[in-house]
Amino acid sequence: MSSWTRWHGPAMARLWGFCWLAVGFWRAGLACPTSCKCSASRIWCSDPSPGIVAFPRLEPSSADPENITEIFIANQKRLEIINEDDVAAYVGLKNLTIVDSGLKFVAHKAFLKNSNLQHINFTRNKLTSLSRKHFRHLDLSELILVGNPFTCSCDIMWLKTLQETKSSPDTQNLYCLNESSKNIPLASLQIPNCGLPSASLAAPNLTVEEGKSITLSCTVAGDPVPNLYWDVGNLVSKHMNETSNTQGSLRITNISSDDSGKQISCVAENLVGEDQDSVNLTVHFAPTITFLESPTSDHHWCIPFTVKGNPKPALQWFYNGAILNESKYICTKIHVTNHTEYHGCLQLDNPTHMNNGDYTLIAKNEYGKDEKQISAHFMGWPGIDNGANPNYPDVIYEDYGTAANDIGDTTNRSNEIPSTDVADKTGREHLSVYAVVVIASVVGFCLVVMLFLLKLARHSKFGMKDFSWFGFGRVKSRQGVGPASVISNDDDSASPLHHISNGSNTPSSSEGGPDAVIIGMTKIPVIENPQYFGITNSQLKPDTWPRGSPKTA
């Protein structure tokens, strides 16, 4: 049981994986030709005995040729031809090497489906000629042809041109055999009537309005006489061409705006090489707003749009039917430009409920205009449930006659009139509200402080004269004042510092002093008693003492 547990789990999974890998190699080995070895990505045939007589092929049922990236063949004297279909299945092939073999012929379309080929090495084979048509569609970084018995003819002059234009310093020493079987360096080979062709494209003004038609003419020259063909790429518009000897024409009808900016080329090609002449097609058409959606929030609020048009259209925004004058708070931003297509947004900084409403974009150029509208909701109105909006204000943006923005501009600066957009107005309203609130708060605080001080002064036991703003001050000491009775009301609210004399009822300037208090018609002197605050209520009201209790002076 313990041994089964040990093998059951990751160890068993690794064992099964190894078994399947072995089976895969075994199946690939079954499909691999004799004298060759095969793996999942490579085929190499180097055993001369018995050797191969045809280009090696793998059976699709047992291996996947698309995964092969390298084929190496050496010492295969009986391998003489590469046919059109021999290499077609190896679409992922990057490196092809055939050296020291008997290769004599390569079909023109042998590498038509091998667009990933980067390195080709045909060293020391039996090639007498090789056309450039084999490789013109490939982006080769290396083509090695040393040691082949090329025949000196116009067919291999393209190799001389290739060597002359090659920037790499490791130029190959290529030779060819003349009629006397003498080796001639390819770099010094001169053959009469064998040169590069030329192409000249005669076209009228290629700026045309959408829906119109146009005809292009081309003339080619060269010896040998070149072939003429048109390279129109992925042209959408209907087109047809006519070719006669060294003349050719291309007719494009009902031109589509999608073809604006595309390149059209006339190509002349012969054995030595090729030449081409190209023009760019410019199509003028009315603007089209292809995309306009509700605002989205990122760093700023943005109403995204996409506009197509040529010439470049001017953009104008309207808010609830009135011209939207752009400012630093609300402005048009173009983020991506693709020839005649513009992607951008109307950017709004901190919009509020005052910005809710209908936004209309109008794009216009000399060929026409287009417009689209979107409803935007940024914030609910204060006091309104569920975000329901009341009627929009009749006038939020005033029309100052601002010119429409060019699509390339990000802000309308065509005049110096202050912006009247809703964000400016909202900012001013908020500032006014804040100012009013602050002023009201300060005034209210001052009133509360004043009322508190008045109330405190009114109930003070010392009166206004002896009240200190920094606390209770000490009552000045007075000498020579005789005994006095304490005035006491029924509610005990009279100040214990108020005393009345036993003298006259008329106040006199000679009685009391600066520390006297006038009560009614009597001027009462204020007597300092440092121990006043230690006297209890019962001591201040002698008539409330209990009977039989001794009275203290």
Coordinates of C-alpha atoms in Angstrom, one line a residue:
M1 CA 0.0 0.0 0.0
S2 CA 2.8 2.4 0.9
S3 CA 4.5 1.9 -2.5
W4 CA 1.3 2.6 -4.3
T5 CA 0.9 5.8 -2.3
R6 CA 4.4 6.8 -3.2
W7 CA 3.8 6.4 -6.9
H8 CA 0.3 7.8 -6.9
G9 CA 0.3 11.6 -7.4
P10 CA 3.0 13.9 -8.8
A11 CA 5.4 11.0 -9.4
M12 CA 2.8 9.1 -11.4
A13 CA 2.0 12.3 -13.4
R14 CA 5.7 12.7 -14.3
L15 CA 5.9 9.1 -15.4
W16 CA 2.8 9.4 -17.7
G17 CA 4.3 12.7 -19.1
F18 CA 7.5 10.9 -20.0
C19 CA 5.6 8.1 -21.6
W20 CA 3.6 10.4 -23.8
L21 CA 6.8 12.3 -24.8
A22 CA 8.5 9.1 -25.8
V23 CA 5.4 8.1 -27.8
G24 CA 5.6 11.5 -29.5
F25 CA 9.2 11.1 -30.5
W26 CA 8.4 7.6 -31.7
R27 CA 5.6 8.8 -33.9
A28 CA 7.8 11.6 -35.2
G29 CA 10.5 9.1 -35.9
L30 CA 8.1 7.0 -37.9
A31 CA 7.3 10.0 -40.1
C32 CA 10.9 11.1 -40.5
P33 CA 12.5 10.1 -43.9
T34 CA 15.4 7.7 -44.1
S35 CA 18.8 9.3 -43.5
C36 CA 17.1 12.1 -41.5
K37 CA 16.5 12.8 -37.9
C38 CA 13.4 14.7 -36.7
S39 CA 12.2 16.5 -33.6
A40 CA 9.3 18.7 -32.8
S41 CA 10.9 21.8 -34.4
R42 CA 13.9 20.6 -36.4
I43 CA 14.7 18.2 -39.3
W44 CA 18.3 17.4 -40.2
C45 CA 19.5 15.1 -43.0
S46 CA 23.3 14.6 -43.0
D47 CA 23.7 10.9 -43.6
P48 CA 24.9 10.4 -47.2
S49 CA 24.0 6.7 -47.2
P50 CA 21.6 5.9 -48.5
G51 CA 20.7 9.6 -48.6
I52 CA 17.5 11.4 -49.9
V53 CA 16.3 12.0 -53.4
A54 CA 13.6 14.5 -52.6
F55 CA 13.0 17.3 -50.1
P56 CA 12.0 15.7 -46.8
R57 CA 8.4 15.8 -45.9
L58 CA 6.6 14.8 -42.7
E59 CA 3.2 13.1 -42.7
P60 CA 0.6 15.4 -41.3
S61 CA -1.1 12.5 -39.5
S62 CA 1.9 11.8 -37.3
A63 CA 3.6 15.2 -36.9
D64 CA 2.8 18.8 -37.2
P65 CA 4.9 20.5 -40.0
E66 CA 3.9 23.9 -38.9
N67 CA 6.1 23.7 -35.8
I68 CA 9.2 23.0 -37.8
T69 CA 11.5 26.1 -37.7
E70 CA 14.8 24.7 -39.0
I71 CA 15.7 22.3 -41.8
F72 CA 19.3 21.3 -42.3
I73 CA 20.4 19.2 -45.3
A74 CA 24.0 18.3 -46.1
N75 CA 25.9 15.8 -48.2
Q76 CA 22.8 14.7 -50.2
K77 CA 24.1 14.4 -53.7
R78 CA 20.9 13.0 -55.1
L79 CA 18.8 15.9 -54.0
E80 CA 18.5 18.1 -57.1
I81 CA 15.1 19.9 -57.1
I82 CA 12.9 21.9 -54.8
N83 CA 9.4 21.9 -56.2
E84 CA 6.6 24.4 -55.4
D85 CA 4.8 22.1 -52.9
D86 CA 7.9 20.8 -51.1
V87 CA 8.3 23.6 -48.5
A88 CA 4.7 24.9 -48.5
A89 CA 3.7 22.8 -45.4
Y90 CA 6.5 24.3 -43.3
V91 CA 4.9 27.7 -42.7
G92 CA 6.8 28.4 -39.5
L93 CA 10.2 27.7 -41.2
K94 CA 12.9 30.3 -40.4
N95 CA 16.2 28.7 -41.3
L96 CA 16.8 26.6 -44.4
T97 CA 20.2 25.1 -45.1
I98 CA 21.2 22.9 -48.1
V99 CA 25.0 22.6 -48.4
D100 CA 27.4 20.3 -50.2
S101 CA 24.5 18.7 -52.1
G102 CA 23.3 18.3 -55.7
L103 CA 20.7 21.1 -55.8
K104 CA 20.3 22.4 -59.3
F105 CA 16.8 23.9 -59.6
V106 CA 14.4 25.8 -57.3
A107 CA 10.9 26.5 -58.5
H108 CA 9.8 30.2 -58.6
K109 CA 7.0 29.7 -56.1
A110 CA 8.8 27.3 -53.9
F111 CA 8.8 29.8 -50.9
L112 CA 5.6 31.5 -51.6
K113 CA 4.0 30.4 -48.3
N114 CA 7.1 30.6 -46.2
S115 CA 6.9 34.3 -45.2
N116 CA 8.8 33.7 -41.9
L117 CA 12.0 32.6 -43.7
Q118 CA 15.0 34.7 -42.6
H119 CA 18.1 32.7 -43.4
I120 CA 18.8 30.7 -46.5
N121 CA 22.2 29.0 -47.1
F122 CA 22.7 27.2 -50.5
T123 CA 26.5 26.9 -50.3
R124 CA 28.4 24.6 -52.7
N125 CA 25.5 23.2 -54.7
K126 CA 25.0 22.9 -58.4
L127 CA 22.9 26.0 -59.1
T128 CA 23.5 27.6 -62.5
S129 CA 20.9 30.3 -62.2
L130 CA 18.5 31.7 -59.6
S131 CA 15.8 34.2 -60.1
R132 CA 15.0 37.1 -57.7
K133 CA 11.4 36.2 -57.9
H134 CA 12.1 33.4 -55.5
F135 CA 12.9 35.9 -52.7
R136 CA 11.2 39.3 -53.5
H137 CA 8.4 38.7 -51.1
L138 CA 10.7 37.6 -48.2
D139 CA 12.4 39.8 -45.7
L140 CA 15.7 37.9 -45.7
S141 CA 18.5 38.8 -43.4
E142 CA 20.9 36.3 -45.0
L143 CA 21.2 34.7 -48.4
I144 CA 24.4 32.7 -48.9
L145 CA 25.2 31.4 -52.4
V146 CA 28.9 30.8 -52.4
G147 CA 30.4 27.9 -54.4
N148 CA 27.7 27.5 -57.0
P149 CA 28.6 27.3 -60.8
F150 CA 26.4 30.2 -61.9
T151 CA 26.3 31.0 -65.7
C152 CA 27.2 34.5 -66.6
S153 CA 23.9 35.9 -67.9
C154 CA 21.4 38.6 -67.2
D155 CA 19.5 36.2 -64.9
I156 CA 22.1 36.6 -62.1
M157 CA 22.7 40.3 -62.5
W158 CA 20.3 40.9 -59.7
L159 CA 22.8 39.2 -57.4
K160 CA 25.4 41.8 -58.4
T161 CA 23.0 44.6 -57.7
L162 CA 22.1 43.0 -54.4
Q163 CA 25.8 42.9 -53.4
E164 CA 26.3 46.5 -54.4
T165 CA 23.4 47.7 -52.3
K166 CA 24.1 45.5 -49.3
S167 CA 25.2 47.4 -46.3
S168 CA 26.9 44.4 -44.6
P169 CA 30.7 44.4 -44.8
D170 CA 30.8 40.6 -45.3
T171 CA 30.2 40.6 -49.1
Q172 CA 30.3 37.2 -50.7
N173 CA 32.8 36.4 -53.3
L174 CA 30.5 35.2 -56.0
Y175 CA 31.7 33.9 -59.5
C176 CA 30.1 32.9 -62.7
L177 CA 31.3 30.9 -65.7
N178 CA 31.4 32.6 -69.1
E179 CA 31.3 30.9 -72.5
S180 CA 34.9 29.8 -72.1
S181 CA 34.1 28.2 -68.7
K182 CA 36.3 30.8 -67.0
N183 CA 35.4 32.1 -63.6
I184 CA 34.4 35.7 -63.7
P185 CA 33.9 37.7 -60.4
L186 CA 30.3 38.8 -60.3
A187 CA 31.4 42.2 -59.0
S188 CA 33.1 43.0 -62.3
L189 CA 30.5 41.3 -64.6
Q190 CA 29.3 43.5 -67.5
I191 CA 26.5 42.4 -69.7
P192 CA 25.1 44.6 -72.5
N193 CA 21.4 45.4 -72.6
C194 CA 20.9 44.2 -69.0
G195 CA 20.0 46.9 -66.5
L196 CA 17.5 48.0 -64.0
P197 CA 14.0 49.1 -65.3
S198 CA 12.3 52.4 -64.5
A199 CA 8.7 53.4 -63.8
S200 CA 7.0 56.8 -64.2
L201 CA 3.5 57.5 -62.9
A202 CA 1.5 60.2 -64.7
A203 CA -1.4 61.2 -62.5
P204 CA -3.6 64.2 -62.4
N205 CA -4.4 65.9 -59.1
L206 CA -5.0 63.0 -56.8
T207 CA -7.2 65.1 -54.5
V208 CA -10.7 64.0 -55.4
E209 CA -14.1 64.3 -53.9
E210 CA -15.8 61.2 -52.4
G211 CA -17.9 59.3 -55.0
K212 CA -15.9 60.6 -58.0
S213 CA -13.7 58.7 -60.4
I214 CA -10.1 59.0 -61.4
T215 CA -7.6 57.4 -63.9
L216 CA -3.9 57.0 -63.4
S217 CA -1.3 56.3 -66.2
C218 CA 2.1 54.7 -65.9
T219 CA 5.0 54.2 -68.3
V220 CA 7.9 51.7 -67.8
A221 CA 11.2 51.2 -69.6
G222 CA 14.2 48.9 -69.4
D223 CA 16.2 46.3 -71.1
P224 CA 15.3 43.5 -70.8
V225 CA 11.7 44.9 -71.2
P226 CA 10.1 45.0 -67.8
N227 CA 6.7 43.8 -66.8
L228 CA 4.3 46.4 -65.4
Y229 CA 1.8 45.8 -62.6
W230 CA -0.1 47.9 -60.1
D231 CA 0.3 47.7 -56.3
V232 CA -2.9 49.1 -54.8
G233 CA -2.7 47.5 -51.4
N234 CA -6.1 47.1 -49.7
L235 CA -7.9 49.6 -51.8
V236 CA -11.6 49.6 -51.0
S237 CA -12.9 51.5 -54.1
K238 CA -13.7 49.7 -57.3
H239 CA -10.7 49.6 -59.7
M240 CA -9.6 48.0 -62.9
N241 CA -6.3 48.2 -64.8
E242 CA -5.3 47.9 -68.5
T243 CA -1.7 47.1 -69.6
S244 CA -0.2 47.2 -73.1
N245 CA 3.5 46.7 -73.5
T246 CA 5.2 49.5 -71.6
Q247 CA 2.0 51.4 -70.9
G248 CA -0.6 50.9 -68.2
S249 CA -3.6 52.6 -66.7
L250 CA -5.6 52.2 -63.5
R251 CA -9.3 53.4 -63.3
I252 CA -10.7 53.9 -59.8
T253 CA -14.5 54.6 -59.7
N254 CA -16.9 55.6 -56.9
I255 CA -14.0 56.5 -54.6
S256 CA -14.6 55.8 -51.0
S257 CA -13.6 58.0 -48.1
D258 CA -11.9 55.0 -46.5
D259 CA -9.2 55.1 -49.3
S260 CA -8.0 58.6 -48.3
G261 CA -4.3 58.5 -47.6
K262 CA -3.7 55.1 -49.2
Q263 CA -0.7 54.6 -51.5
I264 CA -0.9 53.4 -55.2
S265 CA 2.2 52.2 -56.9
C266 CA 3.2 51.4 -60.5
V267 CA 5.9 48.7 -60.6
A268 CA 8.3 47.8 -63.4
E269 CA 10.2 44.5 -63.0
N270 CA 12.6 42.6 -65.1
L271 CA 15.4 40.0 -64.5
V272 CA 17.8 42.5 -63.0
G273 CA 15.4 44.1 -60.5
E274 CA 12.5 46.4 -60.1
D275 CA 11.5 50.1 -59.8
Q276 CA 8.3 51.7 -58.8
D277 CA 6.6 55.1 -58.7
S278 CA 4.0 55.9 -56.1
V279 CA 1.3 58.4 -55.2
N280 CA -1.0 59.0 -52.3
L281 CA -4.7 59.3 -52.8
T282 CA -6.5 62.2 -51.0
V283 CA -10.3 62.0 -50.7
H284 CA -12.3 65.0 -49.6
F285 CA -15.6 64.3 -47.9
A286 CA -18.2 65.8 -45.6
P287 CA -17.7 65.3 -41.8
T288 CA -19.4 62.4 -40.0
I289 CA -19.8 62.0 -36.3
T290 CA -19.4 58.3 -35.9
F291 CA -19.3 58.2 -32.1
L292 CA -20.9 60.3 -29.3
E293 CA -21.7 58.9 -25.9
S294 CA -22.7 59.9 -22.4
P295 CA -20.0 61.5 -20.2
T296 CA -17.6 59.4 -18.3
S297 CA -15.6 60.4 -15.2
D298 CA -11.8 60.0 -15.1
H299 CA -9.4 62.8 -14.1
H300 CA -12.1 65.1 -15.6
W301 CA -15.5 64.5 -16.9
C302 CA -15.4 63.7 -20.6
I303 CA -18.1 63.5 -23.3
P304 CA -16.3 61.2 -25.8
F305 CA -16.7 61.6 -29.6
T306 CA -15.2 60.4 -32.9
V307 CA -15.4 62.6 -36.1
K308 CA -14.3 61.8 -39.6
G309 CA -13.8 64.4 -42.3
N310 CA -11.5 65.8 -44.9
P311 CA -10.5 68.7 -45.0
K312 CA -10.2 68.9 -41.2
P313 CA -13.7 69.9 -39.9
A314 CA -14.4 72.6 -37.4
L315 CA -16.3 71.6 -34.2
Q316 CA -18.9 73.6 -32.3
W317 CA -20.7 72.6 -29.1
F318 CA -24.2 73.7 -28.1
Y319 CA -25.7 73.5 -24.6
N320 CA -29.5 73.4 -24.6
G321 CA -29.6 75.1 -27.9
A322 CA -27.2 77.9 -27.0
I323 CA -23.5 78.2 -28.2
L324 CA -21.1 76.8 -25.6
N325 CA -18.2 79.2 -25.3
E326 CA -15.2 77.1 -24.3
S327 CA -12.8 78.1 -21.5
K328 CA -10.3 76.5 -19.2
Y329 CA -13.1 74.8 -17.4
I330 CA -14.9 73.4 -20.5
C331 CA -12.9 72.7 -23.6
T332 CA -12.5 70.3 -26.6
K333 CA -9.6 67.9 -26.4
I334 CA -8.3 65.8 -29.3
H335 CA -6.4 62.7 -28.1
V336 CA -5.8 60.6 -31.2
T337 CA -5.7 61.7 -34.9
N338 CA -5.7 59.0 -37.6
H339 CA -5.4 60.8 -40.9
T340 CA -9.0 61.8 -41.4
E341 CA -10.4 60.5 -38.1
Y342 CA -10.3 62.4 -34.8
H343 CA -10.9 60.9 -31.4
G344 CA -11.4 63.2 -28.4
C345 CA -13.8 64.5 -25.8
L346 CA -15.5 67.6 -24.4
Q347 CA -13.7 68.0 -21.1
L348 CA -15.5 69.4 -18.1
D349 CA -13.8 70.3 -14.8
N350 CA -15.9 69.6 -11.7
P351 CA -19.4 70.0 -13.3
T352 CA -22.4 70.4 -11.1
H353 CA -26.2 70.1 -11.6
M354 CA -26.0 73.4 -13.5
N355 CA -24.2 71.5 -16.2
N356 CA -26.9 68.9 -16.7
G357 CA -28.6 69.1 -20.0
D358 CA -28.4 68.4 -23.8
Y359 CA -25.1 68.8 -25.5
T360 CA -25.0 69.0 -29.3
L361 CA -21.8 68.6 -31.4
I362 CA -21.7 70.0 -34.9
A363 CA -18.9 69.2 -37.3
K364 CA -18.6 71.2 -40.5
N365 CA -16.3 71.7 -43.5
E366 CA -16.8 73.0 -47.0
Y367 CA -18.4 69.7 -48.2
G368 CA -21.1 69.5 -45.5
K369 CA -21.8 69.1 -41.9
D370 CA -23.1 66.5 -39.3
E371 CA -24.5 66.9 -35.8
K372 CA -25.4 64.6 -32.9
Q373 CA -26.9 65.3 -29.5
I374 CA -26.4 63.6 -26.1
S375 CA -28.1 64.1 -22.8
A376 CA -25.6 64.5 -19.9
H377 CA -26.4 64.2 -16.1
F378 CA -23.5 65.0 -13.8
M379 CA -25.2 65.7 -10.4
G380 CA -28.8 65.7 -9.0
W381 CA -30.4 69.0 -8.3
P382 CA -30.4 70.0 -4.6
G383 CA -33.7 69.0 -2.8
I384 CA -34.9 66.9 -5.7
D385 CA -35.3 63.2 -5.0
N386 CA -34.1 60.4 -7.3
G387 CA -32.0 62.9 -9.3
A388 CA -35.0 64.3 -11.0
N389 CA -34.2 67.6 -12.7
P390 CA -36.4 70.6 -12.8
N391 CA -36.7 72.6 -16.0
Y392 CA -33.3 73.8 -17.1
P393 CA -32.6 77.5 -16.9
D394 CA -33.5 79.4 -20.0
V395 CA -30.1 81.1 -20.2
I396 CA -26.9 79.6 -18.9
Y397 CA -24.6 80.3 -21.8
E398 CA -24.8 83.6 -23.6
D399 CA -24.2 83.9 -27.3
Y400 CA -21.2 86.2 -27.9
G401 CA -20.9 85.1 -31.6
T402 CA -17.9 83.0 -30.9
A403 CA -16.4 81.4 -34.0
A404 CA -16.6 77.6 -34.2
N405 CA -13.5 75.7 -33.0
D406 CA -11.2 74.0 -35.5
I407 CA -10.9 70.4 -34.6
G408 CA -7.2 70.8 -33.9
D409 CA -7.7 73.5 -31.3
T410 CA -8.1 72.5 -27.7
T411 CA -9.6 75.8 -26.4
N412 CA -11.5 78.6 -28.1
R413 CA -9.3 81.7 -27.7
S414 CA -10.7 83.7 -30.6
N415 CA -11.9 86.6 -28.4
E416 CA -11.1 88.0 -25.0
I417 CA -14.7 88.2 -23.7
P418 CA -14.8 86.6 -20.2
S419 CA -16.2 83.1 -20.3
T420 CA -19.9 82.8 -19.4
D421 CA -19.9 79.0 -19.1
V422 CA -21.8 77.4 -16.3
A423 CA -18.7 76.3 -14.4
D424 CA -17.5 80.0 -14.1
K425 CA -21.0 81.1 -13.0
T426 CA -21.3 78.3 -10.5
G427 CA -17.9 79.1 -9.0
R428 CA -18.9 82.8 -8.5
E429 CA -22.2 81.7 -6.9
H430 CA -20.4 79.4 -4.5
L431 CA -17.9 82.1 -3.6
S432 CA -20.8 84.5 -2.8
V433 CA -22.5 81.9 -0.6
Y434 CA -19.3 81.3 1.3
A435 CA -18.7 85.0 1.9
V436 CA -22.3 85.5 3.2
V437 CA -22.0 82.5 5.5
V438 CA -18.6 83.7 6.9
I439 CA -19.9 87.3 7.5
A440 CA -23.1 86.0 9.2
S441 CA -21.1 83.7 11.4
V442 CA -18.8 86.5 12.5
V443 CA -21.7 88.9 13.3
G444 CA -23.5 86.2 15.2
F445 CA -20.5 85.4 17.3
C446 CA -20.0 89.1 18.1
L447 CA -23.6 89.4 19.2
V448 CA -23.4 86.4 21.4
V449 CA -20.3 87.7 23.1
M450 CA -21.8 91.1 23.7
L451 CA -25.0 89.7 25.2
F452 CA -23.0 87.4 27.5
L453 CA -20.9 90.4 28.8
L454 CA -24.0 92.6 29.3
K455 CA -25.8 89.8 31.2
L456 CA -22.7 89.1 33.3
A457 CA -22.3 92.8 34.1
R458 CA -26.0 93.2 35.1
H459 CA -25.9 90.4 37.7
S460 CA -22.4 91.3 39.1
K461 CA -22.2 91.8 42.8
F462 CA -19.7 94.6 42.4
G463 CA -21.5 96.8 39.9
M464 CA -20.0 98.0 36.7
K465 CA -17.4 100.1 38.4
D466 CA -15.7 97.3 40.3
F467 CA -16.1 94.7 37.6
S468 CA -12.8 93.7 36.1
W469 CA -12.6 92.4 32.5
F470 CA -10.0 89.9 33.7
G471 CA -11.8 88.6 36.8
F472 CA -13.2 89.9 40.1
G473 CA -11.1 92.8 41.4
R474 CA -10.6 93.5 45.1
V475 CA -12.9 96.1 46.7
K476 CA -11.0 99.2 47.9
S477 CA -10.6 99.5 51.7
R478 CA -12.3 102.4 53.4
Q479 CA -11.7 103.7 56.9
G480 CA -14.0 105.6 59.3
V481 CA -17.3 104.2 58.3
G482 CA -19.7 103.5 61.1
P483 CA -21.9 100.6 61.6
A484 CA -24.5 100.0 59.0
S485 CA -27.5 97.7 58.4
V486 CA -27.6 95.3 55.6
I487 CA -30.4 95.7 53.1
S488 CA -32.1 92.4 52.3
N489 CA -35.0 91.7 50.1
D490 CA -37.4 88.9 50.5
D491 CA -35.9 87.0 47.6
D492 CA -32.4 87.5 48.9
S493 CA -31.3 89.1 45.7
A494 CA -29.9 92.3 47.2
S495 CA -26.1 92.7 47.1
P496 CA -24.5 92.1 50.5
L497 CA -22.1 95.0 49.8
H498 CA -24.9 97.6 49.7
H499 CA -25.2 99.4 53.1
I500 CA -27.4 102.3 54.2
S501 CA -26.6 104.9 56.8
N502 CA -28.8 105.7 59.8
G503 CA -28.6 109.4 58.7
S504 CA -30.6 111.4 56.3
N505 CA -32.6 110.2 53.4
T506 CA -31.1 112.6 51.0
P507 CA -27.9 111.8 49.2
S508 CA -25.1 114.2 49.8
S509 CA -21.7 114.6 48.2
S510 CA -20.1 114.6 51.6
E511 CA -21.5 111.2 52.5
G512 CA -19.9 108.1 51.3
G513 CA -17.2 108.6 48.8
P514 CA -16.2 107.4 45.3
D515 CA -17.1 103.9 46.4
A516 CA -20.7 104.7 47.4
V517 CA -23.7 103.2 45.7
I518 CA -27.0 105.2 45.2
I519 CA -30.1 103.2 46.1
G520 CA -33.2 105.2 45.6
M521 CA -32.6 108.6 47.2
T522 CA -29.9 107.4 49.5
K523 CA -26.1 107.2 48.8
I524 CA -24.8 104.0 50.3
P525 CA -21.1 103.7 51.1
V526 CA -19.4 100.4 50.1
I527 CA -17.4 98.9 52.9
E528 CA -14.7 96.4 52.2
N529 CA -14.9 93.2 54.3
P530 CA -12.1 90.8 53.3
Q531 CA -13.9 87.9 55.0
Y532 CA -17.2 88.6 53.3
F533 CA -17.0 85.6 51.1
G534 CA -16.6 83.4 54.2
I535 CA -19.9 84.7 55.7
T536 CA -22.8 82.3 55.3
N537 CA -26.3 83.2 54.3
S538 CA -27.5 82.7 57.9
Q539 CA -25.0 85.4 59.1
L540 CA -26.3 87.9 56.6
K541 CA -29.9 87.4 57.8
P542 CA -29.9 87.9 61.6
D543 CA -33.7 87.8 61.8
T544 CA -33.7 84.2 60.7
W545 CA -31.5 83.0 63.5
P546 CA -33.2 80.5 65.9
R547 CA -34.6 81.7 69.1
G548 CA -32.3 81.5 72.1
S549 CA -29.2 81.4 69.9
P550 CA -26.6 84.0 70.8
K551 CA -26.0 86.8 68.3
T552 CA -22.5 87.7 67.3
A553 CA -21.5 91.2 66.6

